[in-house]
PDB file of C-alpha atoms in Angstrom:
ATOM      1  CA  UNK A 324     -30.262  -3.785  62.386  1.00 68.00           C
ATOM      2  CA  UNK A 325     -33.177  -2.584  59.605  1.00 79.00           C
ATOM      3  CA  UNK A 326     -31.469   0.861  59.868  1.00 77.00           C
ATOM      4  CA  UNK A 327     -28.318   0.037  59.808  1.00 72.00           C
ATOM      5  CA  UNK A 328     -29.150  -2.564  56.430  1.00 62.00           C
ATOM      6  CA  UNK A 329     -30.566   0.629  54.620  1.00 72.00           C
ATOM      7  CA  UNK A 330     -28.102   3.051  55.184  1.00 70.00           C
ATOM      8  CA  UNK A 331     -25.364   0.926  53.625  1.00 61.00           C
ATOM      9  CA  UNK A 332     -27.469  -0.263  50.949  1.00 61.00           C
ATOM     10  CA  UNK A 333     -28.030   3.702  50.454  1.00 67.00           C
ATOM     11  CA  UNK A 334     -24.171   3.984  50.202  1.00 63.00           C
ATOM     12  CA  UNK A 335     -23.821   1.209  48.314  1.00 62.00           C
ATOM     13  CA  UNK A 336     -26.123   2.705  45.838  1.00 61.00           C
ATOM     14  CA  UNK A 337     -24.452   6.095  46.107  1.00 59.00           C
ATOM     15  CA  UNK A 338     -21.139   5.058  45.122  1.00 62.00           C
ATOM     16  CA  UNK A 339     -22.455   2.960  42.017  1.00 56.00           C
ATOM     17  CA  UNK A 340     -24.392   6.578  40.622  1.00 59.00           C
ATOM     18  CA  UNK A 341     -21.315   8.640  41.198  1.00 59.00           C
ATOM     19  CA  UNK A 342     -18.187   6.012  40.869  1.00 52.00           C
ATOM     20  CA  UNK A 343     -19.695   3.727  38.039  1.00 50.00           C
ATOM     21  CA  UNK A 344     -19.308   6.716  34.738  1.00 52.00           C
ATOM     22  CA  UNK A 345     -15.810   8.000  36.257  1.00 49.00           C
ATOM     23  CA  UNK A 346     -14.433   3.809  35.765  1.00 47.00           C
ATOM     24  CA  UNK A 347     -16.487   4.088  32.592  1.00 48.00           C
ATOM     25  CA  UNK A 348     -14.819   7.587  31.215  1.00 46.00           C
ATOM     26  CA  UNK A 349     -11.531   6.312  31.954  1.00 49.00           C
ATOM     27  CA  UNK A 350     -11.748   3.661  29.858  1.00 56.00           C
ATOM     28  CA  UNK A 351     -13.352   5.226  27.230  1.00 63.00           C
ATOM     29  CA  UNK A 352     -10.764   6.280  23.927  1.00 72.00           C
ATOM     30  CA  UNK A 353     -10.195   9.830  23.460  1.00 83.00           C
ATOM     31  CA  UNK A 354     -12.591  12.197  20.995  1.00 91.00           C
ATOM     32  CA  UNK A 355      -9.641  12.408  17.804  1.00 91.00           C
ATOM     33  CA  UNK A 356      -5.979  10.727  18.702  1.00 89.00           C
ATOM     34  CA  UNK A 357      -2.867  12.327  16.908  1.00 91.00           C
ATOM     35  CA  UNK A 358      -1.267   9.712  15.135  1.00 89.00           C
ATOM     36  CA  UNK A 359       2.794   9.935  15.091  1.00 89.00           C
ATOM     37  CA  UNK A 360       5.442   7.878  13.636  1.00 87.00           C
ATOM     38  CA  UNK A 361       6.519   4.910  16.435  1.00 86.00           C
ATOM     39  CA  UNK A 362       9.174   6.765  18.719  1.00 84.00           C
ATOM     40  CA  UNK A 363      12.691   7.047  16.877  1.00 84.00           C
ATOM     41  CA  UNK A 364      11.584   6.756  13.202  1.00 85.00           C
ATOM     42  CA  UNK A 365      11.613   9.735  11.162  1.00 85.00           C
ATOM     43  CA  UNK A 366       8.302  11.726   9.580  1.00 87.00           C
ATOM     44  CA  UNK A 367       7.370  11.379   6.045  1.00 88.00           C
ATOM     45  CA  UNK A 368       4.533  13.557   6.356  1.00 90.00           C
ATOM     46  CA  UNK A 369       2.452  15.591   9.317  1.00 93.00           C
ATOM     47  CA  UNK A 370       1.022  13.801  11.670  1.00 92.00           C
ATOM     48  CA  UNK A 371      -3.027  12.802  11.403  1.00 94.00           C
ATOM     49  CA  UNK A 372      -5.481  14.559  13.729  1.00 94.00           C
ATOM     50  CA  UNK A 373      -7.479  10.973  13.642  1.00 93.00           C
ATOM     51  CA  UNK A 374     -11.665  11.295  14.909  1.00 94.00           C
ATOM     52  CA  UNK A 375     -11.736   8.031  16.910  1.00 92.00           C
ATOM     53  CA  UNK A 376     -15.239   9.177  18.327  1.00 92.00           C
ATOM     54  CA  UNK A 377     -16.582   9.693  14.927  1.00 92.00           C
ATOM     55  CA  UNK A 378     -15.680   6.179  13.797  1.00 92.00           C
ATOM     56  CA  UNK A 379     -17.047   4.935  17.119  1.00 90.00           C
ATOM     57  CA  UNK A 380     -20.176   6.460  16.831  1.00 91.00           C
ATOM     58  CA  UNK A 381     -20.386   5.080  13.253  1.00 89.00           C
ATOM     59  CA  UNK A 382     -20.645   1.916  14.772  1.00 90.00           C
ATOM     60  CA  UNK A 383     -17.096   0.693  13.597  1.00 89.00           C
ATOM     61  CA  UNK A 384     -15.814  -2.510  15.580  1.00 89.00           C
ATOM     62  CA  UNK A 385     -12.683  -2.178  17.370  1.00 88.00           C
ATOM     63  CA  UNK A 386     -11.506  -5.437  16.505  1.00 88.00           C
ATOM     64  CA  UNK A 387     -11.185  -3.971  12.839  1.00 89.00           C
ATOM     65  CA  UNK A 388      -8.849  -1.877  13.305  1.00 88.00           C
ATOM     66  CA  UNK A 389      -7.277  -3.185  15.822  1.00 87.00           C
ATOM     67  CA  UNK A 390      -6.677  -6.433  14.363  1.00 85.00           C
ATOM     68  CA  UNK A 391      -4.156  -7.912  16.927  1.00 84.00           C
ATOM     69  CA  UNK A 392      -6.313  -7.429  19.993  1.00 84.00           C
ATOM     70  CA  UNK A 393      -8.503 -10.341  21.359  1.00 86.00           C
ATOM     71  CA  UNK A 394     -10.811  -8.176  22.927  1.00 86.00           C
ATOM     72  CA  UNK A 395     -12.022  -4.431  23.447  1.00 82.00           C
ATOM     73  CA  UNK A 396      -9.959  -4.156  26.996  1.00 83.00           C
ATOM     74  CA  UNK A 397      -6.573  -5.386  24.849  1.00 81.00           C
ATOM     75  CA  UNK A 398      -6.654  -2.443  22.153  1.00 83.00           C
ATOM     76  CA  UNK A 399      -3.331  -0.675  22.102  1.00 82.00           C
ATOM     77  CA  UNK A 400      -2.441   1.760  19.391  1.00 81.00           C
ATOM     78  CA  UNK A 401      -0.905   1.074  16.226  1.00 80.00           C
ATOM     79  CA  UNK A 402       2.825   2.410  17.034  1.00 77.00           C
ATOM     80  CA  UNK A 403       2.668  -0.190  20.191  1.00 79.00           C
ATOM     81  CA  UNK A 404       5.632  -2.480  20.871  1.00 79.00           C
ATOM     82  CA  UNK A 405       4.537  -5.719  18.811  1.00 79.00           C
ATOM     83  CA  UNK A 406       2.630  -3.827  16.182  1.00 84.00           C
ATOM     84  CA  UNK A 407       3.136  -1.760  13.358  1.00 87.00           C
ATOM     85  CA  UNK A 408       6.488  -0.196  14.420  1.00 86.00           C
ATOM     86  CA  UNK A 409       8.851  -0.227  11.397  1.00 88.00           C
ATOM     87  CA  UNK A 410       8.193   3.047   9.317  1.00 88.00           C
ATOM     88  CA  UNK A 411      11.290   2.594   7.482  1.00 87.00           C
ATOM     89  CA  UNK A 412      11.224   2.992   3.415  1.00 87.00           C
ATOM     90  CA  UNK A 413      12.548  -0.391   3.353  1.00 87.00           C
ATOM     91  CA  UNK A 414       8.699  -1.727   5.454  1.00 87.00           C
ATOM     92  CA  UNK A 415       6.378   0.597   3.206  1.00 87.00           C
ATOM     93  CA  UNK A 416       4.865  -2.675   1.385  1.00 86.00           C
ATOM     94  CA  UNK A 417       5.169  -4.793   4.311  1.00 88.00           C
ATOM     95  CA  UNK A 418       1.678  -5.591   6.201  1.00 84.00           C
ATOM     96  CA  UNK A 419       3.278  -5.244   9.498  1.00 85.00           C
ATOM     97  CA  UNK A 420       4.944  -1.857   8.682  1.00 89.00           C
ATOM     98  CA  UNK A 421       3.249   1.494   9.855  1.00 90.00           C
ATOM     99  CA  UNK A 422       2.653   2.655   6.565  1.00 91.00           C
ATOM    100  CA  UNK A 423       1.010  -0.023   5.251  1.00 89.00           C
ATOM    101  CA  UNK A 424      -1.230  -0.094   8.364  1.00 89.00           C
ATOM    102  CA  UNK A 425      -2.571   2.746   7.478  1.00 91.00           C
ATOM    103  CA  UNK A 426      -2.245   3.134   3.374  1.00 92.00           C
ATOM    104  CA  UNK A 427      -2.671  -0.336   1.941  1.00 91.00           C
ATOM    105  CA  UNK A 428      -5.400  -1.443  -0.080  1.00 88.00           C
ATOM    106  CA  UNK A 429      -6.042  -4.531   0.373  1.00 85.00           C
ATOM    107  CA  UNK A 430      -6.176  -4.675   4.339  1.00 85.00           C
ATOM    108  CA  UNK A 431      -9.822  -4.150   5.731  1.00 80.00           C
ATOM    109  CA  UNK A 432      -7.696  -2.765   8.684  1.00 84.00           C
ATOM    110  CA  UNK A 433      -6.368  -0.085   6.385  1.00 90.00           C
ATOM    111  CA  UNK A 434      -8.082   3.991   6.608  1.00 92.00           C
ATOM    112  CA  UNK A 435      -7.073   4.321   3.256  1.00 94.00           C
ATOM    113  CA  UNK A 436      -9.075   0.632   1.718  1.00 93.00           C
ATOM    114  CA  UNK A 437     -12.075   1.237   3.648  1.00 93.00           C
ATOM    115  CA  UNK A 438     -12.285   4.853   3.310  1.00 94.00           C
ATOM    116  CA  UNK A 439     -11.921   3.970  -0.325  1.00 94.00           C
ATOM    117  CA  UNK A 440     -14.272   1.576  -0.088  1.00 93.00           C
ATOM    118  CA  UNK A 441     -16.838   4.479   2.090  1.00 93.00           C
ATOM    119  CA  UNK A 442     -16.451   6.810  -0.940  1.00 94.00           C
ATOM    120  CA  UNK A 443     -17.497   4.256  -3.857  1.00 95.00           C
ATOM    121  CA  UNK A 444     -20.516   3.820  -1.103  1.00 95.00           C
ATOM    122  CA  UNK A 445     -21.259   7.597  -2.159  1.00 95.00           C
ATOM    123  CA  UNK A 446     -20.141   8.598   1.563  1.00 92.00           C
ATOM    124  CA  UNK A 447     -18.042  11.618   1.778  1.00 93.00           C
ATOM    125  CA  UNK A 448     -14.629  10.269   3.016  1.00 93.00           C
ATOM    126  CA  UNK A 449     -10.928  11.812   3.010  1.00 94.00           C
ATOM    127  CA  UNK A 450      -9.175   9.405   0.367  1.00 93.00           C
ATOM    128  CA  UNK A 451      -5.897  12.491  -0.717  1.00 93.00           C
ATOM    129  CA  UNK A 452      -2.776  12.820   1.157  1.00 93.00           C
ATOM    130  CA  UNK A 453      -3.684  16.244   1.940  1.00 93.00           C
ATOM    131  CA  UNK A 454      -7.228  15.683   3.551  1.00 94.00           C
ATOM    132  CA  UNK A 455      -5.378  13.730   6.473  1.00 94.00           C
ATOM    133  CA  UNK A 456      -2.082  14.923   6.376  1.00 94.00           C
ATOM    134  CA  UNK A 457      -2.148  18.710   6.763  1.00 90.00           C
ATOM    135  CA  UNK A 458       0.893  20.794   5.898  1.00 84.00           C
TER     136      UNK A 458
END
């Protein structure tokens, strides 16, 4: 019975150390995230090669940017259904359209207001069209 006991605790304790970091990758974001236009609107500009890890590892809340989830488990990205999908000229000044979500300045959820915000800080921060949109 003692034997038996300690073996499957062993196991047990086995498939924590090797099972427990592969659930934890998985839901772990990716290192940079390209960010597109929502499917079926047209490109302005390139897409942004966007460091999520950097801005993790900065310490930056989730729940900033993403604004409309309740919790860390609920973050979808910005083009999701029920978010900032209208990148029409007609949304551009609209706080629910994609460019605003991204451009306005006075949304704490914004890059371009807190990166704004970074640089007055004396932090060295892409604020220009060209620093995050490539051509």
């Amino acid at each position: 019975m003692k034997k038996s006991l300690i073996i499957s605790l062993m196991v047990a304790a086995l498939v924590c150390v090797f099972c427990l970091p592969v659930v934890i990758a998985a839901n772990a974001p990716a290192d940079t995230i390209t960010m597109e236009v929502p499917a079926g609107q047209k490109a302005t500009k390139t897409a942004v090669t966007f460091p999520h890890k950097k801005h993790v590892d900065n310490g930056l809340d989730c729940l900033v940017c993403h604004h409309k989830a309740t919790s860390k488990d609920d973050v979808k990205g910005c083009a999701a259904e029920g978010c900032h999908t209208d990148a029409s000229k007609a949304a551009k000044k609209d706080p629910a359209g994609f460019y605003s979500a991204f451009h306005s300045k006075k949304s704490d959820a914004s890059c371009l207001a807190c990166h704004k915000k970074e640089k007055k800080a004396g932090k060295a921060v892409p604020v220009g069209c060209k620093e995050c949109h490539p051509k």
